[in-house]
Tab-separated table of C-alpha atoms and ligand atoms in Angstrom:
chain	number	residue	atom	x	y	z
A	1	LEU	CA	68.008	-58.413	-27.529
A	2	ASP	CA	66.762	-58.960	-30.795
A	3	GLY	CA	68.380	-62.420	-32.663
A	4	ALA	CA	69.801	-63.444	-29.460
A	5	VAL	CA	69.613	-67.209	-28.745
A	6	VAL	CA	68.221	-67.530	-25.202
A	7	THR	CA	67.269	-70.058	-22.178
A	8	VAL	CA	64.016	-69.608	-20.617
A	9	LEU	CA	62.731	-71.158	-17.817
A	10	GLY	CA	58.813	-70.725	-17.008
A	11	TRP	CA	55.130	-72.550	-16.803
A	12	VAL	CA	52.787	-72.853	-19.670
A	13	GLN	CA	49.729	-70.070	-19.206
A	14	SER	CA	47.972	-70.455	-21.933
A	15	VAL	CA	48.532	-72.313	-25.181
A	16	ARG	CA	47.147	-72.452	-28.389
A	17	ARG	CA	47.362	-74.222	-31.512
A	18	GLN	CA	45.774	-72.279	-34.902
A	19	GLY	CA	46.693	-74.967	-38.036
A	20	GLY	CA	50.653	-75.359	-38.217
A	21	VAL	CA	51.382	-72.825	-35.505
A	22	ILE	CA	51.476	-73.111	-31.475
A	23	PHE	CA	51.244	-69.516	-29.199
A	24	LEU	CA	52.061	-70.367	-25.384
A	25	ILE	CA	52.080	-67.407	-23.376
A	26	LEU	CA	55.004	-68.360	-21.024
A	27	ARG	CA	55.423	-66.750	-18.109
A	28	ASP	CA	57.499	-66.929	-14.449
A	29	ARG	CA	58.072	-64.521	-11.078
A	30	GLU	CA	59.186	-61.877	-13.233
A	31	GLY	CA	56.401	-61.749	-16.199
A	32	SER	CA	55.659	-63.074	-19.832
A	33	LEU	CA	56.966	-63.506	-22.712
A	34	GLN	CA	55.569	-65.300	-26.299
A	35	VAL	CA	57.049	-68.264	-27.792
A	36	THR	CA	55.814	-69.288	-31.449
A	37	ALA	CA	56.720	-73.064	-33.069
A	38	HIS	CA	56.322	-73.017	-36.478
A	39	LYS	CA	55.367	-76.453	-38.095
A	40	GLU	CA	57.602	-76.026	-41.138
A	41	GLY	CA	59.902	-73.829	-39.343
A	42	GLU	CA	60.842	-75.318	-35.796
A	43	PRO	CA	59.545	-79.607	-36.394
A	44	THR	CA	61.303	-80.331	-33.824
A	45	ALA	CA	60.857	-78.258	-30.695
A	46	PHE	CA	56.950	-78.102	-32.559
A	47	LYS	CA	56.914	-81.382	-31.465
A	48	ALA	CA	57.432	-80.904	-28.109
A	49	LEU	CA	54.941	-78.607	-28.048
A	50	GLU	CA	51.698	-79.939	-28.702
A	51	GLY	CA	51.454	-82.144	-25.699
A	52	VAL	CA	51.474	-79.364	-22.832
A	53	ASP	CA	49.779	-78.226	-21.399
A	54	GLU	CA	48.861	-75.358	-19.397
A	55	HIS	CA	51.146	-74.984	-15.781
A	56	ASP	CA	53.682	-77.108	-17.073
A	57	TYR	CA	57.233	-75.704	-16.334
A	58	LEU	CA	59.348	-75.833	-20.261
A	59	ALA	CA	62.697	-75.011	-20.143
A	60	ILE	CA	62.717	-73.199	-23.815
A	61	ARG	CA	66.344	-72.639	-26.210
A	62	GLY	CA	65.206	-70.461	-28.504
A	63	TRP	CA	65.949	-67.394	-30.795
A	64	VAL	CA	64.084	-62.761	-29.089
A	65	SER	CA	62.630	-61.720	-32.232
A	66	ARG	CA	61.374	-58.117	-32.421
A	67	MET	CA	57.843	-58.882	-33.564
A	68	GLU	CA	54.654	-55.639	-32.814
A	69	LYS	CA	52.438	-57.421	-32.511
A	70	ALA	CA	53.224	-59.692	-29.749
A	71	PRO	CA	52.075	-58.727	-26.370
A	72	ARG	CA	55.224	-57.294	-24.885
A	73	GLY	CA	56.715	-56.772	-28.799
A	74	VAL	CA	59.399	-59.945	-28.189
A	75	GLU	CA	58.240	-63.510	-28.820
A	76	LEU	CA	60.922	-66.395	-29.258
A	77	VAL	CA	60.520	-69.111	-31.525
A	78	PRO	CA	62.192	-71.692	-29.766
A	79	ALA	CA	65.158	-74.354	-31.195
A	80	GLU	CA	64.722	-76.927	-28.454
A	81	VAL	CA	61.805	-77.569	-25.774
A	82	LYS	CA	62.787	-79.216	-21.890
A	83	VAL	CA	59.072	-80.388	-19.945
A	84	LEU	CA	60.694	-80.094	-16.957
A	85	ALA	CA	57.511	-80.693	-14.907
A	86	THR	CA	53.892	-81.200	-16.050
A	87	SER	CA	50.697	-80.600	-14.771
A	88	THR	CA	49.083	-83.740	-13.981
A	89	ARG	CA	45.719	-82.710	-12.225
A	90	LYS	CA	42.558	-80.849	-13.520
A	91	ILE	CA	43.317	-77.456	-12.283
A	92	PRO	CA	41.146	-76.312	-9.113
A	93	LEU	CA	41.640	-73.018	-9.999
A	94	ASN	CA	39.772	-71.622	-12.836
A	95	PRO	CA	40.277	-67.439	-12.991
A	96	ARG	CA	37.510	-68.128	-15.050
A	97	THR	CA	34.981	-68.894	-11.751
A	98	ARG	CA	36.869	-66.621	-9.212
A	99	PRO	CA	37.259	-68.954	-6.975
A	100	GLY	CA	37.037	-68.095	-3.160
A	101	ILE	CA	39.253	-67.156	-0.849
A	102	ASP	CA	39.494	-70.721	1.697
A	103	LYS	CA	40.016	-72.539	-2.450
A	104	ARG	CA	42.914	-70.752	-3.008
A	105	LEU	CA	44.748	-71.151	-0.063
A	106	ASP	CA	43.917	-74.557	-0.009
A	107	PHE	CA	45.949	-74.355	-2.968
A	108	ARG	CA	48.370	-71.665	-2.682
A	109	SER	CA	51.403	-71.703	-4.604
A	110	LEU	CA	49.501	-71.864	-7.344
A	111	ASP	CA	47.050	-69.489	-6.048
A	112	LEU	CA	50.481	-67.243	-6.442
A	113	ARG	CA	50.675	-68.236	-9.912
A	114	ASN	CA	48.274	-65.417	-10.217
A	115	PRO	CA	49.406	-62.427	-11.616
A	116	LYS	CA	47.867	-59.833	-9.322
A	117	VAL	CA	48.291	-62.094	-6.204
A	118	LEU	CA	52.317	-62.277	-7.021
A	119	ALA	CA	52.365	-58.295	-6.838
A	120	ILE	CA	50.507	-58.432	-2.763
A	121	PHE	CA	53.890	-60.574	-2.027
A	122	LYS	CA	56.253	-58.784	-4.171
A	123	ILE	CA	55.063	-55.310	-2.347
A	124	ARG	CA	55.090	-57.171	1.374
A	125	SER	CA	59.399	-57.734	0.631
A	126	SER	CA	59.497	-54.411	-0.385
A	127	ALA	CA	58.012	-53.228	1.899
A	128	LEU	CA	59.919	-55.328	4.632
A	129	GLN	CA	63.058	-54.443	2.983
A	130	ALA	CA	61.942	-51.016	3.256
A	131	ILE	CA	61.646	-51.048	6.790
A	132	ARG	CA	64.561	-52.756	7.469
A	133	THR	CA	66.286	-50.336	4.984
A	134	PHE	CA	65.405	-47.295	7.507
A	135	LEU	CA	66.227	-48.898	10.822
A	136	TYR	CA	69.529	-50.339	9.759
A	137	ASP	CA	70.511	-46.699	8.646
A	138	ARG	CA	69.113	-44.844	11.771
A	139	GLY	CA	71.164	-46.823	14.026
A	140	PHE	CA	69.072	-49.153	14.962
A	141	LEU	CA	70.494	-53.789	15.807
A	142	GLU	CA	68.630	-56.044	14.261
A	143	VAL	CA	67.531	-58.799	16.945
A	144	ASN	CA	65.638	-62.105	17.472
A	145	SER	CA	64.260	-62.986	20.633
A	146	PRO	CA	62.558	-66.375	22.041
A	147	LYS	CA	59.099	-67.317	20.548
A	148	ILE	CA	59.226	-70.115	23.757
A	149	ILE	CA	58.173	-68.615	26.881
A	150	ALA	CA	58.161	-69.951	30.019
A	151	SER	CA	54.929	-67.286	31.096
A	152	ALA	CA	52.655	-64.084	29.970
A	153	THR	CA	54.160	-60.844	28.368
A	154	GLU	CA	51.223	-59.535	29.913
A	155	GLY	CA	49.553	-62.058	31.987
A	156	GLY	CA	46.456	-62.094	28.658
A	157	ALA	CA	44.950	-65.460	28.545
A	158	ALA	CA	45.087	-65.305	24.855
A	159	LEU	CA	48.835	-67.962	24.437
A	160	PHE	CA	49.240	-71.090	23.085
A	161	PRO	CA	50.667	-73.659	25.252
A	162	LEU	CA	52.705	-76.012	24.269
A	163	LEU	CA	54.994	-78.685	25.889
A	164	PHE	CA	58.300	-78.169	26.518
A	165	TYR	CA	60.543	-81.315	27.297
A	166	ASN	CA	58.459	-81.564	30.298
A	167	LYS	CA	57.191	-78.140	31.492
A	168	GLU	CA	54.678	-76.183	30.264
A	169	ALA	CA	55.408	-73.839	27.891
A	170	PHE	CA	54.338	-70.975	25.510
A	171	LEU	CA	54.263	-69.563	22.041
A	172	ALA	CA	55.781	-65.748	22.654
A	173	GLN	CA	52.853	-63.398	22.036
A	174	SER	CA	54.897	-59.774	21.888
A	175	PRO	CA	58.866	-60.042	22.369
A	176	GLN	CA	57.555	-56.752	24.780
A	177	LEU	CA	60.181	-57.604	27.310
A	178	TYR	CA	62.880	-59.000	26.187
A	179	LYS	CA	62.862	-56.260	23.463
A	180	GLU	CA	62.845	-54.007	26.548
A	181	GLN	CA	65.540	-55.482	28.634
A	182	LEU	CA	67.769	-55.436	25.889
A	183	THR	CA	67.526	-51.174	25.881
A	184	ALA	CA	69.797	-51.687	29.077
A	185	ALA	CA	72.964	-52.872	26.582
A	186	LEU	CA	72.124	-52.574	22.847
A	187	GLU	CA	70.053	-49.362	23.085
A	188	LYS	CA	68.089	-48.934	19.747
A	189	VAL	CA	67.265	-52.154	19.021
A	190	PHE	CA	64.633	-53.898	16.275
A	191	GLU	CA	62.556	-57.724	15.325
A	192	VAL	CA	61.024	-58.790	12.209
A	193	GLY	CA	59.137	-62.093	13.759
A	194	PRO	CA	56.292	-64.263	14.639
A	195	ILE	CA	53.601	-63.178	17.428
A	196	PHE	CA	50.845	-65.654	18.254
A	197	ARG	CA	47.774	-65.207	19.566
A	198	ALA	CA	45.156	-67.854	20.830
A	199	GLU	CA	41.574	-65.378	20.733
A	200	GLN	CA	39.024	-67.510	18.730
A	201	PHE	CA	39.254	-63.967	16.351
A	202	ARG	CA	37.281	-64.092	13.695
A	203	THR	CA	37.708	-60.860	12.006
A	204	LEU	CA	39.254	-59.934	8.614
A	205	ARG	CA	42.118	-58.598	10.538
A	206	HIS	CA	43.100	-61.507	13.274
A	207	LEU	CA	45.308	-63.907	12.809
A	208	SER	CA	46.044	-66.525	15.024
A	209	GLU	CA	50.370	-66.230	13.749
A	210	VAL	CA	51.423	-62.567	11.867
A	211	THR	CA	54.496	-61.451	11.679
A	212	SER	CA	55.184	-57.717	14.682
A	213	VAL	CA	57.178	-55.592	13.561
A	214	ASP	CA	58.872	-54.109	17.093
A	215	VAL	CA	61.108	-51.268	17.328
A	216	GLU	CA	62.532	-50.663	20.851
A	217	GLU	CA	64.822	-47.702	21.586
A	218	ALA	CA	66.321	-45.913	24.620
A	219	GLY	CA	67.173	-42.669	25.722
A	220	VAL	CA	63.945	-41.705	23.916
A	221	THR	CA	59.897	-40.826	24.072
A	222	TYR	CA	57.142	-42.539	22.914
A	223	ASP	CA	56.682	-38.641	21.243
A	224	ASP	CA	60.092	-39.472	19.728
A	225	VAL	CA	59.595	-43.118	18.786
A	226	MET	CA	55.688	-41.456	17.179
A	227	ARG	CA	57.692	-39.300	14.586
A	228	LEU	CA	59.877	-42.087	13.698
A	229	LEU	CA	56.462	-44.354	12.870
A	230	GLU	CA	55.915	-41.792	11.123
A	231	GLU	CA	59.267	-41.504	9.025
A	232	MET	CA	60.244	-45.278	8.680
A	233	ILE	CA	55.717	-45.365	6.836
A	234	ALA	CA	56.677	-41.925	4.419
A	235	HIS	CA	60.231	-44.103	3.376
A	236	VAL	CA	57.587	-47.472	3.185
A	237	HIS	CA	55.383	-45.350	0.965
A	238	LYS	CA	58.440	-43.642	-0.901
A	239	SER	CA	60.334	-46.980	-1.160
A	240	LEU	CA	57.049	-48.866	-3.290
A	241	ALA	CA	56.267	-45.492	-6.003
A	242	ASP	CA	59.928	-45.725	-6.590
A	243	SER	CA	60.423	-49.993	-6.971
A	244	ASN	CA	57.146	-51.636	-7.684
A	245	GLY	CA	54.930	-49.165	-9.342
A	246	ASP	CA	53.868	-52.308	-11.476
A	247	ASP	CA	52.753	-54.001	-9.157
A	248	LEU	CA	51.099	-51.570	-7.617
A	249	GLU	CA	49.068	-50.742	-10.839
A	250	ALA	CA	48.741	-54.632	-11.204
A	251	LEU	CA	46.416	-54.352	-8.278
A	252	GLU	CA	44.692	-51.039	-8.687
A	253	VAL	CA	45.628	-49.064	-5.620
A	254	LYS	CA	47.367	-45.524	-5.445
A	255	LEU	CA	49.605	-44.264	-2.688
A	256	PRO	CA	50.230	-40.705	-1.668
A	257	ARG	CA	54.340	-41.356	-2.568
A	258	ASP	CA	54.713	-39.346	1.021
A	259	PRO	CA	51.639	-40.080	3.585
A	260	ARG	CA	52.334	-37.269	5.568
A	261	PRO	CA	51.459	-34.882	7.937
A	262	MET	CA	49.970	-37.647	10.078
A	263	ARG	CA	47.540	-35.919	13.002
A	264	ARG	CA	48.032	-37.307	16.362
A	265	CYS	CA	44.848	-37.136	18.638
A	266	THR	CA	44.613	-37.424	22.049
A	267	TYR	CA	42.063	-40.147	23.604
A	268	ASP	CA	40.118	-37.161	25.475
A	269	GLU	CA	40.149	-35.309	21.773
A	270	ALA	CA	39.493	-38.852	19.826
A	271	LEU	CA	36.404	-38.079	22.345
A	272	GLY	CA	35.534	-35.312	21.560
A	273	ILE	CA	35.199	-35.986	17.986
A	274	LEU	CA	32.770	-39.444	19.179
A	275	LYS	CA	30.656	-37.914	21.276
A	276	SER	CA	30.199	-34.596	18.872
A	277	LYS	CA	28.789	-36.893	16.176
A	278	GLY	CA	26.114	-38.931	18.763
A	279	SER	CA	28.459	-42.103	19.588
A	280	LYS	CA	27.642	-42.632	23.293
A	281	VAL	CA	31.201	-42.958	24.057
A	282	SER	CA	32.360	-43.100	27.831
A	283	TRP	CA	35.689	-42.271	30.161
A	284	GLY	CA	38.689	-45.353	30.329
A	285	GLU	CA	37.515	-47.737	27.638
A	286	ASP	CA	39.157	-49.177	24.633
A	287	LEU	CA	37.291	-47.791	21.788
A	288	SER	CA	34.913	-50.073	20.363
A	289	THR	CA	35.476	-51.029	16.126
A	290	ALA	CA	32.583	-49.185	15.507
A	291	ALA	CA	33.986	-46.201	17.378
A	292	LEU	CA	37.266	-46.571	15.062
A	293	GLU	CA	35.028	-46.962	12.161
A	294	LYS	CA	33.766	-42.983	12.969
A	295	LEU	CA	36.748	-41.657	13.981
A	296	GLY	CA	38.887	-42.798	11.295
A	297	SER	CA	35.386	-41.746	8.679
A	298	LEU	CA	36.651	-38.483	9.567
A	299	ILE	CA	39.756	-38.732	10.509
A	300	PRO	CA	41.823	-39.221	6.641
A	301	GLY	CA	44.771	-41.179	5.998
A	302	TYR	CA	47.562	-42.508	8.554
A	303	PHE	CA	46.732	-40.692	12.220
A	304	PHE	CA	47.753	-41.886	15.566
A	305	ILE	CA	45.298	-41.885	19.532
A	306	THR	CA	47.862	-41.241	21.471
A	307	ASP	CA	47.408	-40.241	25.761
A	308	TRP	CA	45.028	-43.035	26.187
A	309	PRO	CA	43.852	-44.339	29.952
A	310	THR	CA	46.338	-45.857	31.584
A	311	ALA	CA	44.128	-48.416	33.304
A	312	SER	CA	43.014	-49.667	29.151
A	313	LYS	CA	47.347	-50.194	28.422
A	314	PRO	CA	49.301	-52.838	29.765
A	315	PHE	CA	51.372	-52.250	33.373
A	316	TYR	CA	54.725	-51.835	31.046
A	317	ILE	CA	53.228	-48.612	29.511
A	318	ARG	CA	54.472	-45.081	31.082
A	319	PRO	CA	51.652	-43.307	33.017
A	320	LYS	CA	51.856	-39.443	32.754
A	321	PRO	CA	53.777	-37.488	35.192
A	322	GLY	CA	51.897	-35.508	37.337
A	323	ASN	CA	48.747	-37.278	35.819
A	324	PRO	CA	48.796	-40.795	35.978
A	325	ASP	CA	45.594	-41.593	35.048
A	326	LEU	CA	46.362	-40.693	31.408
A	327	SER	CA	49.139	-42.664	29.539
A	328	GLU	CA	51.907	-42.019	27.617
A	329	SER	CA	50.982	-44.009	24.969
A	330	PHE	CA	49.287	-44.703	21.671
A	331	ASP	CA	47.603	-46.891	18.985
A	332	PHE	CA	48.482	-45.957	15.414
A	333	MET	CA	45.970	-46.475	13.058
A	334	HIS	CA	44.829	-45.356	9.959
A	335	GLY	CA	40.798	-45.201	9.137
A	336	SER	CA	39.553	-47.604	11.432
A	337	LEU	CA	42.947	-50.584	11.447
A	338	GLU	CA	44.749	-50.789	14.308
A	339	LEU	CA	47.945	-51.178	13.254
A	340	ALA	CA	50.536	-50.483	15.668
A	341	SER	CA	50.629	-49.507	19.246
A	342	GLY	CA	53.493	-47.540	21.687
A	343	GLY	CA	54.214	-45.399	23.870
A	344	THR	CA	57.552	-44.513	26.437
A	345	ARG	CA	57.673	-47.122	29.055
A	346	ILE	CA	58.496	-47.863	33.268
A	347	SER	CA	61.908	-48.679	33.842
A	348	SER	CA	61.496	-48.421	37.207
A	349	ARG	CA	61.217	-51.952	39.049
A	350	LYS	CA	59.383	-50.381	41.501
A	351	HIS	CA	57.684	-48.003	39.985
A	352	LEU	CA	56.991	-52.394	37.757
A	353	VAL	CA	55.814	-53.770	40.612
A	354	GLN	CA	53.499	-51.519	40.997
A	355	ARG	CA	51.661	-51.322	38.011
A	356	LEU	CA	51.938	-55.048	38.523
A	357	LYS	CA	50.118	-55.604	41.448
A	358	GLU	CA	47.117	-52.846	39.775
A	359	LYS	CA	47.259	-55.147	37.333
A	360	ARG	CA	46.751	-57.955	39.502
A	361	LEU	CA	49.794	-59.517	38.324
A	362	ASN	CA	52.320	-61.559	40.499
A	363	PRO	CA	55.855	-59.353	39.957
A	364	ARG	CA	56.951	-63.474	41.461
A	365	SER	CA	56.328	-64.216	37.579
A	366	PHE	CA	58.139	-61.949	35.842
A	367	GLU	CA	60.832	-61.991	38.343
A	368	TYR	CA	63.774	-62.583	35.724
A	369	HIS	CA	62.167	-59.350	34.043
A	370	LEU	CA	62.601	-57.213	36.580
A	371	ARG	CA	65.540	-58.664	37.697
A	372	ALA	CA	66.831	-55.870	34.434
A	373	TYR	CA	66.177	-53.294	35.979
A	374	ASP	CA	68.331	-53.691	39.563
A	375	TYR	CA	71.197	-52.286	36.876
A	376	GLY	CA	71.328	-48.791	35.273
A	377	MET	CA	67.630	-49.655	32.946
A	378	PRO	CA	67.531	-46.491	30.479
A	379	PRO	CA	64.612	-45.134	29.778
A	380	HIS	CA	63.004	-46.602	26.316
A	381	ALA	CA	60.903	-46.438	24.144
A	382	GLY	CA	58.511	-48.647	21.689
A	383	PHE	CA	56.700	-49.785	19.008
A	384	GLY	CA	54.789	-52.754	17.923
A	385	LEU	CA	53.653	-52.700	14.312
A	386	GLY	CA	51.623	-55.813	12.661
A	387	LEU	CA	53.392	-56.236	9.038
A	388	ASP	CA	49.934	-57.711	8.148
A	389	ARG	CA	47.776	-54.990	8.694
A	390	LEU	CA	50.365	-51.759	7.356
A	391	LEU	CA	50.675	-54.495	4.015
A	392	MET	CA	46.140	-54.942	4.003
A	393	LEU	CA	46.792	-51.466	3.356
A	394	LEU	CA	49.499	-50.464	1.725
A	395	THR	CA	47.824	-53.507	-1.085
A	396	GLY	CA	44.373	-52.251	-0.576
A	397	GLN	CA	42.969	-55.886	0.678
A	398	GLU	CA	40.206	-55.994	3.197
A	399	ASN	CA	40.867	-59.571	4.242
A	400	ILE	CA	44.252	-60.139	6.143
A	401	ARG	CA	44.055	-63.633	4.418
A	402	GLU	CA	44.881	-62.443	1.342
A	403	VAL	CA	48.495	-60.815	2.969
A	404	VAL	CA	49.998	-63.808	4.643
A	405	LEU	CA	51.699	-66.003	2.173
A	406	PHE	CA	50.086	-69.535	5.061
A	407	PRO	CA	48.091	-67.888	6.844
A	408	ARG	CA	46.534	-69.251	10.397
A	409	ASP	CA	43.518	-68.639	11.871
A	410	PRO	CA	41.238	-70.666	14.168
A	411	LYS	CA	40.104	-72.316	11.213
A	412	ARG	CA	43.087	-72.888	10.028
A	413	LEU	CA	46.341	-75.145	10.061
A	414	THR	CA	47.151	-76.334	6.814
A	415	PRO	CA	48.821	-75.814	4.014
B	1	ATP	P1	43.630	-55.612	18.176
B	1	ATP	O1	42.757	-54.848	19.806
B	1	ATP	O2	43.198	-54.603	17.036
B	1	ATP	O3	43.010	-56.835	18.556
B	1	ATP	P2	46.724	-55.188	19.920
B	1	ATP	O4	45.462	-53.848	20.612
B	1	ATP	O5	45.514	-56.141	20.777
B	1	ATP	O6	45.323	-55.499	18.188
B	1	ATP	P3	49.136	-55.031	20.778
B	1	ATP	O7	49.289	-56.112	21.181
B	1	ATP	O8	48.604	-53.715	20.057
B	1	ATP	O9	47.263	-55.728	18.581
B	1	ATP	O10	49.866	-55.749	18.452
B	1	ATP	C1	50.195	-54.625	17.988
B	1	ATP	C2	50.201	-55.034	16.569
B	1	ATP	O11	49.852	-55.537	16.193
B	1	ATP	C3	48.790	-54.217	16.373
B	1	ATP	O12	49.093	-52.910	16.385
B	1	ATP	C4	47.981	-55.035	14.960
B	1	ATP	O13	48.645	-54.123	13.491
B	1	ATP	C5	48.792	-56.438	14.918
B	1	ATP	N1	47.972	-57.354	15.966
B	1	ATP	C6	48.386	-57.801	16.923
B	1	ATP	N2	47.676	-58.444	17.814
B	1	ATP	C7	46.356	-59.555	15.636
B	1	ATP	C8	46.015	-60.019	14.762
B	1	ATP	N3	45.662	-61.095	15.701
B	1	ATP	N4	46.692	-60.294	13.930
B	1	ATP	C9	46.988	-58.938	12.946
B	1	ATP	N5	47.879	-58.449	13.432
B	1	ATP	C10	47.902	-58.098	14.983
B	2	MG	MG1	47.142	-52.715	20.420
């Protein structure tokens, strides 16, 4: 473009005045550009730039000029400058004082102008695109299920209640039952949507509202959906390697281009490994954070823990035929971080009712759901993947708040 006349819009990243010259770095989402105005050569533009400050938003028309010494080998010689918006207050986020996450979240839109923060959300967008592309290619239909619901999916207490006209309703903790019903006609479905959890979380990996990638497929078992999930994650890695190299570099993250193979270990094997390393774990329980940390330190990369005790999983998970104390279920892990849970589902009404009772849930409050099982419900399996947890991993972040634009937790409801 050397010699071409262009118009650029962007924020002032920095401005330096040196005698009769103003050097300005203009930045937009895609990068930065040096603008150099000489008092002698470009008097009108020089005058307009004299008053600008960091974070002002400008439109500049000028000539592109090849310039070896400029940061990107090119600079803009301005002819006309319009200040479209000024930054009227003192900037609360000074990169030199390294503001903490809370302060940054209070000023999130401004925080996002930081190239490293921006890189996280470019990766998030690309990962989401890769997931969608992968599932569309495999013949899945994207669906949207309601988020305002009448009762708990799994009977758990951790729901946000709300007033629905004159009735009590809740925010959905999962699209689980809806996606299962949909396999009876749509066969292969997925949904990317919010799920709401009302526990009093105080960890770096829990939020009250997160984005879930839910997948459900007719005519398959947990074995098939584990393979699907494995291939989907591999596709995300490949896509990011192909299209987000700069962003990964900005974050100093090195992702394997192909993260396979991913080990599968049964719950019993996991317990064996933990016991052999001196951990105290008893059969039948969910694995504690300490146990998962231990296991995660012993198994590299992504891995599956399969065949959990039936009692530790929700009512809709299918017990293993011939060994009903174990279930056709899995958790998908990386280190000690749980990324997804899934399994083969029960597809007979009778069996579901039995499991609901065993879980001390009232089958009558699930009648609207059980009804669907009276008319040729295919066997099916699926999983729910926490998109935010996956993003923590893909962007090398320890705190889930870093990968969610406007996070919600027990202490945060704004912005
Ligand atoms: P955890 O045991 O880590 O609290 P979970 O087993 O309760 O998770 P599931 O109901 O299995 O979660 O939900 C499926 C996936 O959704 C999880 O593997 C996780 O990636 C994500 N997820 C669920 N709840 C949260 C939350 N509060 N914050 C962040 N991610 C979540
Ligand atoms: Mg889980």
